[in-house]
Amino acid sequence: MTSTLPVRTEPPPVLRPTTDRQVAPVGGPVRSGWREATLTRATEIDSLAEWIRAGATERPPGCEVLLDAIRAHLAAARGAANGRGRGGGPLERARTNLDAAEALLLDIAPPWYLLGIMPSVLGHAQRHLIPTDPRRRALERVAQALGIANSQQRVPPEERLAIAARERGTIASVMRAASSAAHRELVRLRSFRNVVVATTIVLATLVVVVAVAGFVRPAMVPLCFAPEDGGQAIVVCPTRQSAPFPAAARSPSASVAQNIDAATAGTVRPYDALLVLVIGLIAAAVAAAAAVRGIRGSSERYGVPVALALLKLPTGALTAFLGLLLMRGQFVPGLSALDTSAQILAWALVFGYAQQLFTRLVDQQGHAVLDSVRGANSTPVTPP
């Protein structure tokens, strides 16, 4: 959003006293930052509109209609800020109505005001419109004619005012286009944040389901291993291990698998799966803390960096659980028979931290979406 305070290069006309309307008070305080910002900016635009109305010696056709429209947009923005609605609806209502009021202000502003605010409109367009956009290029040509784009160019003040008055439509339309592009960028940002939050909730639900299933029926998917040594075998689970038993069958009707299954059923505990999930979650939390150095804050109010960090926690818990299942299924040759409970927990820690291999791609996409919301803090940063 651009500031509406102009840098005046020509003295404004003498203001005529007006008593038929007073600027509404700012209001508040309200409970969130964007609501306070909305009330402040609405009062600023309202004051500028009244200032222009009171001091204008010649008004463009339909000025009163546009002034009424500005007041209607500002009333809608104030209503959204003072309301009790939650979610993105009130924020979008406030933002879009303020943008509309600011663009309409340019339709009734005198040439000296347009000339003063031209650098702000140019910067707004260059942040949110691509270089090949014809609207941005048209505004840059106007800036070139006014001597704004080239500090060495000297344009007489009277000619500058004439150009600003003649190009009023271009300046106002580019302001609307840049604000619309900025709004679409924020919509994409909010949509990405919602996808990340929904994925985090689904994964967290799966973590709870796995923990409850492991507690109720621990022998259903035991995270236990059965190493053999010298004809003896033991069952090693995350929380304890069994006594040694013969690895070879003692009778034709017996089998090693039956011995291992019986020992596993007697060794596994309800807290095994829960412990592995907690270890994976702790490892993911450490990975998230390490990734903070590559996460830059955002001036937008959607909390994308926080959502990306929270996604790592349930992902780490599940990768620890699934990684041990792969090892138990001999998916990794040579690592299918862990000897102690400490080794199982250590591998759970490794697999929990390894979620960074998957969430790194999401981090990169999140930074790309944040960089698309171009602004003064849009220097690209590559996450670790």
Short mmCIF file of C-alpha atoms in Angstrom, two decimals:
data_model
loop_
_atom_site.label_atom_id
_atom_site.label_comp_id
_atom_site.label_asym_id
_atom_site.label_seq_id
_atom_site.Cartn_x
_atom_site.Cartn_y
_atom_site.Cartn_z
CA MET A 1 0.00 0.00 0.00
CA THR A 2 1.27 3.44 -0.83
CA SER A 3 1.17 6.56 1.27
CA THR A 4 -1.35 9.17 0.22
CA LEU A 5 0.50 12.18 1.64
CA PRO A 6 1.68 14.23 -1.34
CA VAL A 7 5.00 15.95 -1.74
CA ARG A 8 3.78 19.37 -2.86
CA THR A 9 5.87 21.11 -5.53
CA GLU A 10 3.44 23.99 -6.08
CA PRO A 11 1.57 25.94 -3.40
CA PRO A 12 -2.05 24.83 -3.07
CA PRO A 13 -4.88 27.27 -3.49
CA VAL A 14 -6.04 29.19 -0.44
CA LEU A 15 -8.53 27.01 1.42
CA ARG A 16 -12.05 28.29 1.76
CA PRO A 17 -13.63 27.85 5.20
CA THR A 18 -16.03 24.94 5.34
CA THR A 19 -18.42 24.00 8.13
CA ASP A 20 -20.82 21.69 6.31
CA ARG A 21 -18.84 18.54 7.10
CA GLN A 22 -16.19 17.55 9.58
CA VAL A 23 -13.78 14.65 9.26
CA ALA A 24 -14.86 11.65 11.31
CA PRO A 25 -12.69 10.76 14.33
CA VAL A 26 -10.20 7.96 13.98
CA GLY A 27 -11.99 5.67 16.42
CA GLY A 28 -10.60 2.69 18.24
CA PRO A 29 -8.57 1.34 19.80
CA VAL A 30 -9.40 -2.04 18.29
CA ARG A 31 -8.06 -5.49 19.02
CA SER A 32 -5.71 -6.17 16.09
CA GLY A 33 -3.05 -4.36 14.14
CA TRP A 34 -4.69 -4.41 10.72
CA ARG A 35 -7.86 -2.88 12.19
CA GLU A 36 -5.87 -0.01 13.71
CA ALA A 37 -4.06 0.53 10.41
CA THR A 38 -7.39 0.58 8.57
CA LEU A 39 -8.91 3.22 10.85
CA THR A 40 -5.81 5.40 10.59
CA ARG A 41 -5.61 5.19 6.81
CA ALA A 42 -9.35 5.75 6.39
CA THR A 43 -9.13 8.98 8.40
CA GLU A 44 -6.10 10.06 6.37
CA ILE A 45 -7.91 9.59 3.05
CA ASP A 46 -11.04 11.22 4.44
CA SER A 47 -9.02 14.26 5.54
CA LEU A 48 -7.33 14.53 2.16
CA ALA A 49 -10.67 14.31 0.35
CA GLU A 50 -12.13 17.11 2.48
CA TRP A 51 -8.98 19.17 2.08
CA ILE A 52 -9.15 18.84 -1.70
CA ARG A 53 -12.89 19.57 -1.74
CA ALA A 54 -12.51 22.67 0.41
CA GLY A 55 -9.57 24.12 -1.52
CA ALA A 56 -10.47 23.28 -5.11
CA THR A 57 -11.36 26.34 -7.19
CA GLU A 58 -12.34 24.19 -10.17
CA ARG A 59 -13.83 20.77 -9.66
CA PRO A 60 -13.86 18.07 -12.34
CA PRO A 61 -17.28 16.92 -13.59
CA GLY A 62 -18.99 14.52 -11.20
CA CYS A 63 -16.77 15.52 -8.29
CA GLU A 64 -19.59 15.25 -5.73
CA VAL A 65 -20.48 11.77 -6.97
CA LEU A 66 -16.88 10.63 -6.52
CA LEU A 67 -16.69 12.25 -3.09
CA ASP A 68 -19.81 10.32 -2.05
CA ALA A 69 -18.21 7.13 -3.39
CA ILE A 70 -15.05 7.81 -1.38
CA ARG A 71 -17.11 8.28 1.78
CA ALA A 72 -19.00 5.05 1.09
CA HIS A 73 -15.74 3.08 0.64
CA LEU A 74 -14.27 4.59 3.81
CA ALA A 75 -17.44 3.76 5.75
CA ALA A 76 -17.19 0.15 4.57
CA ALA A 77 -13.52 -0.02 5.58
CA ARG A 78 -14.25 1.43 9.01
CA GLY A 79 -17.15 -1.00 9.45
CA ALA A 80 -14.86 -3.94 8.68
CA ALA A 81 -12.26 -2.66 11.15
CA ASN A 82 -14.80 -2.06 13.92
CA GLY A 83 -16.75 -5.28 13.33
CA ARG A 84 -16.37 -8.60 15.06
CA GLY A 85 -15.85 -10.72 11.96
CA ARG A 86 -12.92 -13.10 11.84
CA GLY A 87 -10.96 -14.67 9.04
CA GLY A 88 -9.91 -13.12 5.75
CA GLY A 89 -13.25 -11.53 4.85
CA PRO A 90 -13.05 -8.37 7.01
CA LEU A 91 -9.39 -7.84 6.12
CA GLU A 92 -10.10 -8.10 2.39
CA ARG A 93 -13.10 -5.78 2.72
CA ALA A 94 -11.03 -3.15 4.50
CA ARG A 95 -8.07 -3.44 2.14
CA THR A 96 -10.02 -3.29 -1.13
CA ASN A 97 -12.25 -0.41 -0.01
CA LEU A 98 -9.25 1.65 1.07
CA ASP A 99 -7.57 0.98 -2.28
CA ALA A 100 -10.73 2.04 -4.13
CA ALA A 101 -11.03 5.24 -2.08
CA GLU A 102 -7.39 6.12 -2.71
CA ALA A 103 -7.76 5.60 -6.47
CA LEU A 104 -10.94 7.70 -6.56
CA LEU A 105 -9.08 10.45 -4.72
CA LEU A 106 -6.79 10.80 -7.72
CA ASP A 107 -9.80 11.32 -9.99
CA ILE A 108 -10.77 14.53 -8.16
CA ALA A 109 -7.36 15.76 -6.99
CA PRO A 110 -5.94 19.00 -8.43
CA PRO A 111 -2.89 18.79 -10.70
CA TRP A 112 -0.45 19.89 -7.98
CA TYR A 113 -1.60 16.95 -5.81
CA LEU A 114 -1.17 14.50 -8.71
CA LEU A 115 2.30 15.88 -9.30
CA GLY A 116 3.24 15.44 -5.65
CA ILE A 117 1.96 11.88 -5.36
CA MET A 118 3.33 10.74 -8.71
CA PRO A 119 6.56 9.21 -7.26
CA SER A 120 4.49 7.12 -4.83
CA VAL A 121 2.20 5.87 -7.61
CA LEU A 122 5.24 5.06 -9.77
CA GLY A 123 6.86 3.07 -6.95
CA HIS A 124 3.59 1.24 -6.28
CA ALA A 125 3.33 0.28 -9.94
CA GLN A 126 6.95 -0.86 -10.17
CA ARG A 127 6.52 -3.09 -7.12
CA HIS A 128 3.41 -4.89 -8.30
CA LEU A 129 3.25 -4.66 -12.11
CA ILE A 130 5.70 -6.54 -14.32
CA PRO A 131 8.07 -4.42 -16.45
CA THR A 132 6.28 -5.37 -19.68
CA ASP A 133 2.83 -4.40 -18.41
CA PRO A 134 1.51 -1.68 -20.77
CA ARG A 135 -0.05 0.24 -17.87
CA ARG A 136 3.25 0.43 -16.03
CA ARG A 137 5.04 1.46 -19.19
CA ALA A 138 2.45 4.20 -19.81
CA LEU A 139 3.00 5.56 -16.29
CA GLU A 140 6.76 5.46 -16.76
CA ARG A 141 6.38 7.53 -19.91
CA VAL A 142 4.37 10.06 -17.92
CA ALA A 143 7.07 10.10 -15.24
CA GLN A 144 9.67 10.61 -17.95
CA ALA A 145 7.72 13.56 -19.33
CA LEU A 146 7.42 15.07 -15.83
CA GLY A 147 11.15 14.74 -15.24
CA ILE A 148 10.67 12.27 -12.35
CA ALA A 149 12.40 9.31 -13.96
CA ASN A 150 15.33 11.50 -15.10
CA SER A 151 16.78 13.82 -12.48
CA GLN A 152 18.78 15.67 -15.16
CA GLN A 153 15.67 16.66 -17.08
CA ARG A 154 14.24 20.07 -16.29
CA VAL A 155 10.55 20.64 -17.03
CA PRO A 156 8.93 24.05 -16.40
CA PRO A 157 6.43 24.00 -13.49
CA GLU A 158 3.53 25.12 -15.68
CA GLU A 159 4.18 22.33 -18.15
CA ARG A 160 4.42 19.76 -15.36
CA LEU A 161 1.04 20.82 -14.01
CA ALA A 162 -0.45 20.65 -17.50
CA ILE A 163 0.94 17.13 -18.03
CA ALA A 164 -0.38 15.96 -14.66
CA ALA A 165 -3.84 17.33 -15.43
CA ARG A 166 -3.83 15.77 -18.89
CA GLU A 167 -2.65 12.36 -17.64
CA ARG A 168 -4.98 12.20 -14.64
CA GLY A 169 -6.79 9.17 -16.08
CA THR A 170 -3.54 7.29 -16.66
CA ILE A 171 -2.28 7.95 -13.14
CA ALA A 172 -5.57 6.89 -11.50
CA SER A 173 -6.00 3.78 -13.66
CA VAL A 174 -2.43 2.59 -12.99
CA MET A 175 -3.03 3.13 -9.28
CA ARG A 176 -6.06 0.84 -9.51
CA ALA A 177 -4.15 -1.74 -11.54
CA ALA A 178 -1.21 -1.85 -9.11
CA SER A 179 -3.53 -2.16 -6.11
CA SER A 180 -5.43 -4.97 -7.86
CA ALA A 181 -2.17 -6.79 -8.62
CA ALA A 182 -1.07 -6.39 -5.00
CA HIS A 183 -4.40 -7.83 -3.88
CA ARG A 184 -4.01 -10.88 -6.15
CA GLU A 185 -0.53 -11.47 -4.74
CA LEU A 186 -1.95 -11.46 -1.22
CA VAL A 187 -4.74 -13.84 -2.27
CA ARG A 188 -2.11 -16.29 -3.56
CA LEU A 189 -0.16 -15.89 -0.34
CA ARG A 190 -3.24 -16.58 1.80
CA SER A 191 -4.19 -19.59 -0.35
CA PHE A 192 -0.70 -21.07 0.08
CA ARG A 193 -0.85 -20.45 3.83
CA ASN A 194 -4.23 -22.21 4.01
CA VAL A 195 -2.86 -25.25 2.16
CA VAL A 196 0.11 -25.47 4.54
CA VAL A 197 -2.15 -25.13 7.59
CA ALA A 198 -4.58 -27.78 6.29
CA THR A 199 -1.69 -30.17 5.57
CA THR A 200 -0.30 -29.59 9.06
CA ILE A 201 -3.69 -30.37 10.62
CA VAL A 202 -4.05 -33.58 8.58
CA LEU A 203 -0.55 -34.77 9.50
CA ALA A 204 -1.10 -33.90 13.17
CA THR A 205 -4.32 -35.92 13.09
CA LEU A 206 -2.43 -38.88 11.64
CA VAL A 207 0.16 -38.59 14.41
CA VAL A 208 -2.60 -38.75 17.02
CA VAL A 209 -4.20 -41.75 15.28
CA VAL A 210 -0.88 -43.62 15.17
CA ALA A 211 -0.19 -42.83 18.83
CA VAL A 212 -3.64 -44.02 19.93
CA ALA A 213 -3.47 -47.17 17.78
CA GLY A 214 -0.02 -47.98 19.15
CA PHE A 215 -1.25 -47.50 22.70
CA VAL A 216 -4.42 -49.59 22.29
CA ARG A 217 -2.89 -52.40 20.21
CA PRO A 218 0.90 -52.21 20.59
CA ALA A 219 1.50 -55.58 18.91
CA MET A 220 -0.31 -54.55 15.72
CA VAL A 221 2.67 -52.64 14.27
CA PRO A 222 5.56 -53.21 16.72
CA LEU A 223 8.70 -51.16 16.22
CA CYS A 224 10.87 -54.03 17.45
CA PHE A 225 13.92 -55.81 16.03
CA ALA A 226 15.27 -59.35 16.56
CA PRO A 227 19.07 -59.51 16.23
CA GLU A 228 20.71 -62.94 16.37
CA ASP A 229 24.12 -63.84 17.78
CA GLY A 230 25.58 -67.27 18.33
CA GLY A 231 22.31 -69.13 17.94
CA GLN A 232 20.59 -66.84 20.41
CA ALA A 233 18.12 -64.07 19.56
CA ILE A 234 16.56 -61.24 21.51
CA VAL A 235 13.69 -58.88 20.74
CA VAL A 236 14.62 -55.21 21.10
CA CYS A 237 11.82 -52.62 21.37
CA PRO A 238 12.04 -48.85 21.94
CA THR A 239 11.39 -49.15 25.69
CA ARG A 240 12.80 -52.57 26.64
CA GLN A 241 14.20 -55.84 25.31
CA SER A 242 13.46 -59.52 25.92
CA ALA A 243 15.62 -62.24 27.43
CA PRO A 244 17.69 -64.30 24.95
CA PHE A 245 15.95 -67.28 23.34
CA PRO A 246 17.14 -69.94 20.85
CA ALA A 247 17.12 -68.66 17.30
CA ALA A 248 16.88 -72.17 15.83
CA ALA A 249 13.72 -74.25 16.05
CA ARG A 250 13.71 -76.85 18.83
CA SER A 251 11.16 -79.12 17.18
CA PRO A 252 9.92 -79.70 13.64
CA SER A 253 6.64 -77.97 14.46
CA ALA A 254 8.29 -74.84 15.83
CA SER A 255 9.83 -72.06 13.82
CA VAL A 256 12.08 -69.11 14.39
CA ALA A 257 9.27 -66.77 13.31
CA GLN A 258 6.97 -68.20 15.97
CA ASN A 259 9.61 -67.73 18.64
CA ILE A 260 10.20 -64.14 17.55
CA ASP A 261 6.49 -63.35 17.37
CA ALA A 262 5.90 -64.70 20.85
CA ALA A 263 8.86 -62.79 22.26
CA THR A 264 7.74 -59.62 20.49
CA ALA A 265 4.22 -59.86 21.89
CA GLY A 266 5.67 -60.17 25.38
CA THR A 267 8.18 -57.35 24.99
CA VAL A 268 6.33 -54.59 23.13
CA ARG A 269 4.76 -51.88 25.28
CA PRO A 270 1.92 -49.39 24.63
CA TYR A 271 4.30 -46.45 24.92
CA ASP A 272 6.70 -47.62 22.19
CA ALA A 273 5.01 -45.88 19.26
CA LEU A 274 4.30 -42.78 21.33
CA LEU A 275 7.95 -42.50 22.36
CA VAL A 276 9.14 -42.81 18.76
CA LEU A 277 6.67 -40.12 17.64
CA VAL A 278 7.80 -37.78 20.41
CA ILE A 279 11.47 -38.32 19.54
CA GLY A 280 10.72 -37.56 15.88
CA LEU A 281 8.77 -34.45 16.85
CA ILE A 282 11.65 -33.19 19.01
CA ALA A 283 14.11 -33.75 16.15
CA ALA A 284 11.79 -31.86 13.80
CA ALA A 285 11.57 -29.00 16.30
CA VAL A 286 15.36 -28.78 16.32
CA ALA A 287 15.35 -28.72 12.51
CA ALA A 288 12.72 -25.96 12.55
CA ALA A 289 14.82 -23.95 15.00
CA ALA A 290 17.88 -24.38 12.77
CA ALA A 291 15.86 -23.25 9.74
CA VAL A 292 14.89 -20.00 11.46
CA ARG A 293 18.18 -18.45 10.37
CA GLY A 294 17.02 -18.73 6.76
CA ILE A 295 13.49 -17.46 7.37
CA ARG A 296 12.91 -13.75 7.08
CA GLY A 297 9.89 -12.10 8.58
CA SER A 298 7.02 -10.87 6.49
CA SER A 299 5.16 -7.58 6.74
CA GLU A 300 1.98 -9.38 5.70
CA ARG A 301 -0.44 -10.70 8.30
CA TYR A 302 -0.75 -14.29 7.11
CA GLY A 303 2.03 -15.94 9.13
CA VAL A 304 3.50 -18.05 6.32
CA PRO A 305 6.93 -18.52 8.03
CA VAL A 306 5.18 -19.73 11.20
CA ALA A 307 2.99 -22.14 9.21
CA LEU A 308 6.07 -23.55 7.46
CA ALA A 309 7.80 -24.11 10.81
CA LEU A 310 4.77 -25.84 12.33
CA LEU A 311 4.49 -28.17 9.32
CA LYS A 312 7.83 -29.72 10.25
CA LEU A 313 6.63 -31.01 13.64
CA PRO A 314 4.03 -33.64 12.62
CA THR A 315 6.11 -34.45 9.54
CA GLY A 316 9.09 -35.30 11.74
CA ALA A 317 6.98 -37.51 14.00
CA LEU A 318 5.64 -39.48 11.03
CA THR A 319 9.00 -39.81 9.27
CA ALA A 320 10.50 -41.24 12.48
CA PHE A 321 7.72 -43.82 12.71
CA LEU A 322 7.74 -44.72 9.00
CA GLY A 323 11.53 -44.81 8.85
CA LEU A 324 11.71 -47.44 11.60
CA LEU A 325 9.01 -49.43 9.83
CA LEU A 326 11.13 -49.44 6.67
CA MET A 327 14.16 -50.63 8.64
CA ARG A 328 12.12 -53.35 10.35
CA GLY A 329 10.92 -54.49 6.92
CA GLN A 330 14.58 -54.82 5.81
CA PHE A 331 14.16 -52.02 3.30
CA VAL A 332 17.67 -50.82 4.22
CA PRO A 333 20.10 -53.78 3.90
CA GLY A 334 22.38 -54.19 6.92
CA LEU A 335 20.22 -52.03 9.20
CA SER A 336 17.42 -54.47 9.91
CA ALA A 337 18.61 -55.77 13.28
CA LEU A 338 19.28 -53.01 15.79
CA ASP A 339 20.89 -54.29 18.95
CA THR A 340 19.63 -51.97 21.69
CA SER A 341 16.72 -49.70 22.51
CA ALA A 342 19.10 -46.74 22.39
CA GLN A 343 19.88 -47.51 18.75
CA ILE A 344 16.16 -47.53 17.89
CA LEU A 345 15.65 -44.16 19.54
CA ALA A 346 18.76 -42.77 17.86
CA TRP A 347 17.46 -43.79 14.45
CA ALA A 348 14.08 -42.25 15.31
CA LEU A 349 15.95 -39.02 16.00
CA VAL A 350 17.73 -39.24 12.64
CA PHE A 351 14.53 -39.94 10.71
CA GLY A 352 12.71 -37.14 12.54
CA TYR A 353 15.36 -34.64 11.52
CA ALA A 354 15.38 -36.06 7.99
CA GLN A 355 11.92 -34.57 7.38
CA GLN A 356 13.92 -31.51 6.33
CA LEU A 357 14.55 -33.28 3.02
CA PHE A 358 10.81 -33.12 2.26
CA THR A 359 9.79 -29.85 3.91
CA ARG A 360 12.71 -28.01 2.31
CA LEU A 361 10.80 -28.08 -0.97
CA VAL A 362 7.77 -26.55 0.76
CA ASP A 363 10.04 -23.92 2.34
CA GLN A 364 11.37 -22.97 -1.08
CA GLN A 365 7.86 -22.64 -2.46
CA GLY A 366 6.85 -20.54 0.54
CA HIS A 367 9.77 -18.17 0.01
CA ALA A 368 8.90 -17.92 -3.68
CA VAL A 369 5.32 -16.96 -2.80
CA LEU A 370 6.56 -14.41 -0.26
CA ASP A 371 8.94 -12.93 -2.81
CA SER A 372 6.05 -12.53 -5.23
CA VAL A 373 4.55 -10.02 -2.80
CA ARG A 374 7.10 -7.50 -3.90
CA GLY A 375 8.06 -4.59 -1.68
CA ALA A 376 10.93 -2.88 0.06
CA ASN A 377 11.79 -6.14 1.88
CA SER A 378 11.60 -8.46 -1.14
CA THR A 379 15.27 -9.44 -1.38
CA PRO A 380 15.21 -13.15 -2.30
CA VAL A 381 16.50 -15.47 0.42
CA THR A 382 17.31 -19.12 -0.21
CA PRO A 383 16.26 -21.29 2.73
CA PRO A 384 18.83 -23.68 4.19
#
